[in-house]
Amino acid sequence: MASQHTILLVGESNVGKTHYGAQLLKRLMVKACALKMSGAPTNLEAFTAALSCLTEGKSTDHTPANTYVESVWPISDDAGRHAELVWPDYGGEQIRNLVMQRRIPSAWRDRVLDATDWVMLIRLHSLRSEDDLFSRPLQSFAATELHGGTAEYEPSDQARTVELLQMLLYLAQCHLDRPLRKPRLTILLSCWDELETTELPVDLLASRLPMLWSFVHSNWTSPKVIGLSALERALSKTDADREYAIRGPEEFGYVVLPNGEKNTDITLPIQRVMANGV
Ligand SMILES: Nc1nc2c(ncn2[C@@H]2O[C@H](COP(=O)(O)OP(=O)(O)OP(=O)(O)O)[C@@H](O)[C@H]2O)c(=O)[nH]1
Ligand SMILES: [Mg+2]
């Protein structure tokens, strides 16, 4: 019997969930990658608009905040392993709300409990690098307090991400007395092309978000950090990219594997999750 891999895809708004979903689906369908579609996928509506935009060389819209849909993709890998991949798409505001409102809708609780693997998308380019003791002298913080104090406390982007993981771990009833094997965690540094770097993904994460990385690697036995450029370049919503339209969206996009190897097979992060599974 085919195993089932339900991915808990975690990412705030604008990190690239929909475009990765659409590009992944396209790759599975053209069957030239490590993972291939081996049956009829269902519930593709979430990705059909994105797919048709990409075929014209355009980018697609933001997903409405309240949308949540799951698509089911029967897939197989080169070793003949079959699995059902349950891939969601949703408005990223839902993720931010989990943390900001500190309330978990029951639907999200079930998703966390059902998931076999966690894949977190982080777009480093759009995260604010916050001021702290290392980037500003202590007096500057004292000064803000003198002038009426900081009216509202808002956690930094990094702190919010750690908090989110803590909430998910709590919901999943994970015991942190020893490093976790399951659920496996993969962090995808999305829109990698924007970063214009030659660093290893894990080194970049550790230097840009040290607190998050420290939290992750002290709680998981083997977290994976992979660079992902689902599109390979920025696309516009209005002006079509001619090369995209001519060659097809499946000719674009790549991943940067943990060892730094660049590979055009964007199914690899998921193939690795499946291969280590069972
Ligand atoms: N340069 C570059 N831009 C990308 C890439 N992937 C996505 N984008 C752009 O990033 C923006 C956000 O991508 P989406 O896939 O819509 O993000 P999302 O996570 O689905 O966002 P919500 O639907 O709001 O939750 C879009 O403008 C995309 O064109 C990439 O690999 N490289
Ligand atoms: Mg979206």
CSV table of C-alpha atoms and ligand atoms in Angstrom, one decimal:
chain,number,residue,atom,x,y,z
A,1,MET,CA,0.0,0.0,0.0
A,2,ALA,CA,1.2,3.5,-0.8
A,3,SER,CA,2.3,5.4,2.2
A,4,GLN,CA,0.8,8.8,2.7
A,5,HIS,CA,2.9,11.9,3.2
A,6,THR,CA,0.9,14.8,4.4
A,7,ILE,CA,3.0,17.9,4.3
A,8,LEU,CA,2.5,20.6,6.8
A,9,LEU,CA,3.6,23.4,4.6
A,10,VAL,CA,4.3,26.4,6.7
A,11,GLY,CA,4.8,29.9,5.3
A,12,GLU,CA,3.6,33.4,5.8
A,13,SER,CA,2.2,35.5,3.0
A,14,ASN,CA,4.3,36.2,0.0
A,15,VAL,CA,7.0,33.6,0.7
A,16,GLY,CA,6.2,31.6,-2.5
A,17,LYS,CA,3.9,28.8,-1.5
A,18,THR,CA,1.6,29.0,-4.4
A,19,HIS,CA,4.4,29.4,-7.0
A,20,TYR,CA,6.3,26.5,-5.6
A,21,GLY,CA,3.1,24.4,-5.5
A,22,ALA,CA,2.4,25.1,-9.1
A,23,GLN,CA,6.0,24.6,-10.3
A,24,LEU,CA,6.2,21.3,-8.3
A,25,LEU,CA,2.9,20.1,-9.8
A,26,LYS,CA,4.2,20.9,-13.3
A,27,ARG,CA,7.4,19.0,-12.7
A,28,LEU,CA,5.5,16.0,-11.4
A,29,MET,CA,3.4,16.1,-14.5
A,30,VAL,CA,6.2,16.3,-17.1
A,31,LYS,CA,7.8,13.3,-15.4
A,32,ALA,CA,11.4,14.2,-15.9
A,33,CYS,CA,12.3,14.5,-12.2
A,34,ALA,CA,13.1,12.3,-9.3
A,35,LEU,CA,9.4,12.3,-8.3
A,36,LYS,CA,6.7,11.7,-10.9
A,37,MET,CA,2.9,11.8,-10.9
A,38,SER,CA,1.8,8.2,-11.0
A,39,GLY,CA,-2.0,8.6,-11.1
A,40,ALA,CA,-4.6,11.2,-11.4
A,41,PRO,CA,-4.1,14.2,-9.1
A,42,THR,CA,-7.2,15.6,-7.5
A,43,ASN,CA,-8.3,19.1,-6.3
A,44,LEU,CA,-6.0,21.1,-8.6
A,45,GLU,CA,-8.1,24.2,-8.6
A,46,ALA,CA,-5.7,26.0,-6.2
A,47,PHE,CA,-2.9,25.7,-8.8
A,48,THR,CA,-4.7,26.0,-12.2
A,49,ALA,CA,-4.6,29.8,-12.2
A,50,ALA,CA,-1.0,29.8,-11.2
A,51,LEU,CA,-0.1,27.2,-13.8
A,52,SER,CA,-1.8,29.2,-16.6
A,53,CYS,CA,-0.1,32.4,-15.5
A,54,LEU,CA,3.3,30.7,-15.5
A,55,THR,CA,2.8,29.2,-18.9
A,56,GLU,CA,2.4,32.7,-20.2
A,57,GLY,CA,5.4,33.9,-18.3
A,58,LYS,CA,3.6,35.8,-15.6
A,59,SER,CA,3.3,35.5,-11.9
A,60,THR,CA,0.0,34.9,-10.1
A,61,ASP,CA,-2.0,36.6,-7.4
A,62,HIS,CA,-1.8,36.5,-3.6
A,63,THR,CA,-4.0,33.7,-2.3
A,64,PRO,CA,-7.1,35.0,-0.5
A,65,ALA,CA,-6.5,35.2,3.3
A,66,ASN,CA,-9.3,32.7,4.2
A,67,THR,CA,-8.6,30.1,1.5
A,68,TYR,CA,-7.4,26.7,2.5
A,69,VAL,CA,-7.3,23.8,0.0
A,70,GLU,CA,-5.5,20.5,-0.2
A,71,SER,CA,-4.5,18.8,-3.4
A,72,VAL,CA,-3.8,15.1,-3.5
A,73,TRP,CA,-1.0,13.9,-5.7
A,74,PRO,CA,-0.2,10.2,-6.2
A,75,ILE,CA,3.5,10.1,-6.8
A,76,SER,CA,6.3,7.6,-7.2
A,77,ASP,CA,10.1,7.9,-6.9
A,78,ASP,CA,12.9,6.2,-8.9
A,79,ALA,CA,13.0,3.4,-6.4
A,80,GLY,CA,9.4,2.6,-7.2
A,81,ARG,CA,8.1,3.8,-3.9
A,82,HIS,CA,4.6,5.2,-4.1
A,83,ALA,CA,3.1,7.8,-1.9
A,84,GLU,CA,0.2,10.1,-1.8
A,85,LEU,CA,1.3,13.6,-1.4
A,86,VAL,CA,-1.2,15.9,0.3
A,87,TRP,CA,-0.1,19.4,-0.7
A,88,PRO,CA,-1.9,22.5,0.7
A,89,ASP,CA,-2.3,26.0,-0.5
A,90,TYR,CA,-3.7,28.8,1.6
A,91,GLY,CA,-3.5,32.5,2.4
A,92,GLY,CA,-0.3,33.1,4.5
A,93,GLU,CA,-2.1,35.4,6.9
A,94,GLN,CA,-3.4,32.3,8.6
A,95,ILE,CA,0.1,31.5,9.8
A,96,ARG,CA,0.8,35.0,11.1
A,97,ASN,CA,-2.5,34.9,12.9
A,98,LEU,CA,-1.7,31.7,14.7
A,99,VAL,CA,1.2,33.5,16.4
A,100,MET,CA,-0.2,37.0,16.7
A,101,GLN,CA,-3.6,35.9,18.1
A,102,ARG,CA,-2.2,33.0,20.1
A,103,ARG,CA,-5.3,31.0,19.1
A,104,ILE,CA,-5.3,27.9,17.1
A,105,PRO,CA,-8.4,27.1,15.0
A,106,SER,CA,-9.3,23.4,15.3
A,107,ALA,CA,-8.7,22.9,11.6
A,108,TRP,CA,-5.1,23.9,12.0
A,109,ARG,CA,-4.8,21.7,15.1
A,110,ASP,CA,-5.9,18.7,13.0
A,111,ARG,CA,-3.5,19.6,10.2
A,112,VAL,CA,-0.6,19.7,12.6
A,113,LEU,CA,-1.5,16.3,14.1
A,114,ASP,CA,-2.1,14.7,10.7
A,115,ALA,CA,1.2,15.8,9.1
A,116,THR,CA,4.0,13.4,8.6
A,117,ASP,CA,6.5,16.0,7.5
A,118,TRP,CA,7.0,19.7,8.1
A,119,VAL,CA,8.2,22.0,5.4
A,120,MET,CA,8.8,25.6,6.3
A,121,LEU,CA,9.3,28.3,3.7
A,122,ILE,CA,11.3,31.3,4.7
A,123,ARG,CA,12.0,34.2,2.4
A,124,LEU,CA,15.1,35.8,3.9
A,125,HIS,CA,15.0,38.7,1.5
A,126,SER,CA,11.8,40.1,2.9
A,127,LEU,CA,12.5,39.5,6.6
A,128,ARG,CA,13.3,42.6,8.6
A,129,SER,CA,16.6,42.4,10.3
A,130,GLU,CA,15.8,43.7,13.7
A,131,ASP,CA,17.9,45.9,15.9
A,132,ASP,CA,19.3,44.4,18.9
A,133,LEU,CA,22.3,44.8,21.1
A,134,PHE,CA,24.6,43.6,18.4
A,135,SER,CA,23.5,46.2,15.8
A,136,ARG,CA,22.8,49.2,18.0
A,137,PRO,CA,24.4,50.6,21.1
A,138,LEU,CA,22.5,50.1,24.4
A,139,GLN,CA,21.9,53.8,24.8
A,140,SER,CA,19.6,53.9,21.8
A,141,PHE,CA,17.2,51.5,23.5
A,142,ALA,CA,17.4,53.5,26.7
A,143,ALA,CA,16.5,56.6,24.7
A,144,THR,CA,13.3,55.1,23.2
A,145,GLU,CA,12.2,54.2,26.7
A,146,LEU,CA,12.7,57.8,27.9
A,147,HIS,CA,10.6,59.2,25.1
A,148,GLY,CA,7.4,57.7,26.1
A,149,GLY,CA,8.6,54.1,25.9
A,150,THR,CA,7.9,51.6,23.2
A,151,ALA,CA,4.2,51.8,22.9
A,152,GLU,CA,3.6,48.4,21.5
A,153,TYR,CA,5.7,45.3,21.7
A,154,GLU,CA,6.0,43.5,18.5
A,155,PRO,CA,8.2,40.5,18.3
A,156,SER,CA,10.9,40.5,15.6
A,157,ASP,CA,10.4,38.3,12.5
A,158,GLN,CA,12.9,35.9,13.8
A,159,ALA,CA,11.3,35.6,17.3
A,160,ARG,CA,7.9,35.2,15.6
A,161,THR,CA,9.2,32.2,13.6
A,162,VAL,CA,10.6,30.5,16.7
A,163,GLU,CA,7.4,31.1,18.5
A,164,LEU,CA,5.5,29.6,15.6
A,165,LEU,CA,7.6,26.4,15.8
A,166,GLN,CA,7.1,26.2,19.5
A,167,MET,CA,3.4,26.4,19.1
A,168,LEU,CA,3.4,23.8,16.4
A,169,LEU,CA,5.6,21.5,18.5
A,170,TYR,CA,3.2,21.9,21.4
A,171,LEU,CA,0.2,21.1,19.2
A,172,ALA,CA,1.9,18.1,17.8
A,173,GLN,CA,2.5,16.9,21.3
A,174,CYS,CA,6.2,16.5,20.7
A,175,HIS,CA,8.5,15.8,23.7
A,176,LEU,CA,11.6,17.9,23.6
A,177,ASP,CA,13.5,16.0,26.1
A,178,ARG,CA,15.6,14.6,23.3
A,179,PRO,CA,16.1,15.8,19.7
A,180,LEU,CA,13.2,15.0,17.4
A,181,ARG,CA,13.3,12.6,14.5
A,182,LYS,CA,9.7,13.1,13.7
A,183,PRO,CA,8.1,15.1,12.4
A,184,ARG,CA,11.0,15.7,10.0
A,185,LEU,CA,11.7,19.3,9.4
A,186,THR,CA,12.9,20.8,6.1
A,187,ILE,CA,13.5,24.6,5.9
A,188,LEU,CA,13.3,25.9,2.3
A,189,LEU,CA,14.9,29.3,1.9
A,190,SER,CA,12.6,30.5,-0.9
A,191,CYS,CA,13.3,33.0,-3.7
A,192,TRP,CA,16.9,32.0,-3.4
A,193,ASP,CA,17.7,33.9,-6.6
A,194,GLU,CA,17.0,37.2,-4.8
A,195,LEU,CA,19.8,36.5,-2.3
A,196,GLU,CA,22.6,36.5,-4.8
A,197,THR,CA,24.8,34.4,-2.6
A,198,THR,CA,27.2,31.5,-2.9
A,199,GLU,CA,26.9,30.5,0.7
A,200,LEU,CA,25.6,27.1,1.8
A,201,PRO,CA,21.9,27.4,2.7
A,202,VAL,CA,22.5,26.3,6.3
A,203,ASP,CA,25.3,28.8,6.8
A,204,LEU,CA,23.2,31.6,5.5
A,205,LEU,CA,20.3,30.7,7.8
A,206,ALA,CA,22.7,30.5,10.7
A,207,SER,CA,24.2,33.9,10.0
A,208,ARG,CA,20.9,35.7,9.2
A,209,LEU,CA,18.6,34.1,11.8
A,210,PRO,CA,21.0,32.7,14.5
A,211,MET,CA,18.3,32.3,17.1
A,212,LEU,CA,16.0,30.4,14.8
A,213,TRP,CA,18.8,28.1,13.7
A,214,SER,CA,19.9,27.5,17.2
A,215,PHE,CA,16.4,26.6,18.2
A,216,VAL,CA,16.0,24.3,15.2
A,217,HIS,CA,19.2,22.4,15.5
A,218,SER,CA,19.0,21.9,19.2
A,219,ASN,CA,15.5,20.4,18.8
A,220,TRP,CA,15.7,18.2,15.7
A,221,THR,CA,18.2,15.5,15.0
A,222,SER,CA,18.7,16.3,11.3
A,223,PRO,CA,16.9,19.3,10.1
A,224,LYS,CA,17.5,20.0,6.4
A,225,VAL,CA,18.0,23.5,5.0
A,226,ILE,CA,17.7,23.9,1.3
A,227,GLY,CA,17.7,26.9,-1.0
A,228,LEU,CA,14.7,27.1,-3.3
A,229,SER,CA,14.1,29.2,-6.4
A,230,ALA,CA,10.8,28.0,-7.7
A,231,LEU,CA,10.8,30.6,-10.5
A,232,GLU,CA,14.5,31.2,-11.0
A,233,ARG,CA,13.8,34.9,-11.5
A,234,ALA,CA,11.3,37.5,-10.7
A,235,LEU,CA,8.2,37.5,-12.9
A,236,SER,CA,5.7,40.3,-13.3
A,237,LYS,CA,1.9,40.0,-13.1
A,238,THR,CA,1.4,42.0,-16.2
A,239,ASP,CA,4.4,41.8,-18.5
A,240,ALA,CA,5.0,38.3,-19.8
A,241,ASP,CA,8.5,36.9,-19.7
A,242,ARG,CA,9.0,35.7,-23.3
A,243,GLU,CA,11.6,33.1,-22.5
A,244,TYR,CA,9.3,31.5,-20.0
A,245,ALA,CA,6.4,31.5,-22.5
A,246,ILE,CA,8.6,29.9,-25.2
A,247,ARG,CA,10.5,27.3,-23.2
A,248,GLY,CA,7.8,26.5,-20.6
A,249,PRO,CA,7.9,27.1,-16.8
A,250,GLU,CA,9.2,23.6,-16.2
A,251,GLU,CA,12.6,24.8,-17.6
A,252,PHE,CA,13.0,27.2,-14.8
A,253,GLY,CA,13.6,26.9,-11.1
A,254,TYR,CA,16.3,25.2,-9.0
A,255,VAL,CA,17.2,24.1,-5.6
A,256,VAL,CA,20.5,24.4,-3.7
A,257,LEU,CA,21.0,21.2,-1.8
A,258,PRO,CA,22.6,21.1,1.7
A,259,ASN,CA,26.0,20.5,0.2
A,260,GLY,CA,25.7,23.5,-2.0
A,261,GLU,CA,25.0,21.6,-5.2
A,262,LYS,CA,22.6,23.4,-7.5
A,263,ASN,CA,20.0,21.2,-9.2
A,264,THR,CA,17.1,22.0,-11.5
A,265,ASP,CA,15.0,19.2,-10.0
A,266,ILE,CA,12.8,21.1,-7.5
A,267,THR,CA,11.1,17.8,-6.5
A,268,LEU,CA,14.3,16.8,-4.6
A,269,PRO,CA,13.4,18.4,-1.2
A,270,ILE,CA,10.2,16.3,-1.2
A,271,GLN,CA,11.9,13.2,-2.6
A,272,ARG,CA,14.4,13.3,0.3
A,273,VAL,CA,11.6,13.6,2.8
A,274,MET,CA,9.9,10.5,1.3
A,275,ALA,CA,13.1,8.5,1.0
A,276,ASN,CA,13.9,9.0,4.7
A,277,GLY,CA,10.4,8.3,5.7
A,278,VAL,CA,8.5,5.1,6.6
B,1,LIG,N1,12.4,36.1,-7.6
B,1,LIG,C1,11.6,35.1,-7.3
B,1,LIG,N2,10.3,35.5,-7.0
B,1,LIG,C2,9.4,34.5,-6.6
B,1,LIG,C3,9.8,33.1,-6.5
B,1,LIG,N3,8.8,32.4,-6.1
B,1,LIG,C4,7.7,33.3,-5.9
B,1,LIG,N4,8.1,34.5,-6.2
B,1,LIG,C5,7.3,35.8,-6.1
B,1,LIG,O1,7.0,36.0,-4.8
B,1,LIG,C6,5.7,36.5,-4.7
B,1,LIG,C7,4.9,35.7,-3.7
B,1,LIG,O2,4.7,34.3,-4.2
B,1,LIG,P1,3.4,33.5,-3.8
B,1,LIG,O3,3.7,32.1,-4.3
B,1,LIG,O4,2.2,34.2,-4.3
B,1,LIG,O5,3.5,33.5,-2.2
B,1,LIG,P2,2.5,32.8,-1.2
B,1,LIG,O6,3.3,32.3,-0.1
B,1,LIG,O7,1.6,31.9,-1.9
B,1,LIG,O8,1.7,34.1,-0.6
B,1,LIG,P3,0.1,34.1,-0.1
B,1,LIG,O9,-0.7,33.6,-1.2
B,1,LIG,O10,-0.1,35.6,0.2
B,1,LIG,O11,0.1,33.3,1.2
B,1,LIG,C8,5.1,36.5,-6.1
B,1,LIG,O12,5.2,37.8,-6.5
B,1,LIG,C9,6.0,35.6,-6.9
B,1,LIG,O13,6.1,36.1,-8.2
B,1,LIG,C10,11.2,32.8,-6.9
B,1,LIG,O14,11.6,31.6,-6.9
B,1,LIG,N5,12.0,33.8,-7.2
B,2,MG,MG,-0.4,31.9,-2.3
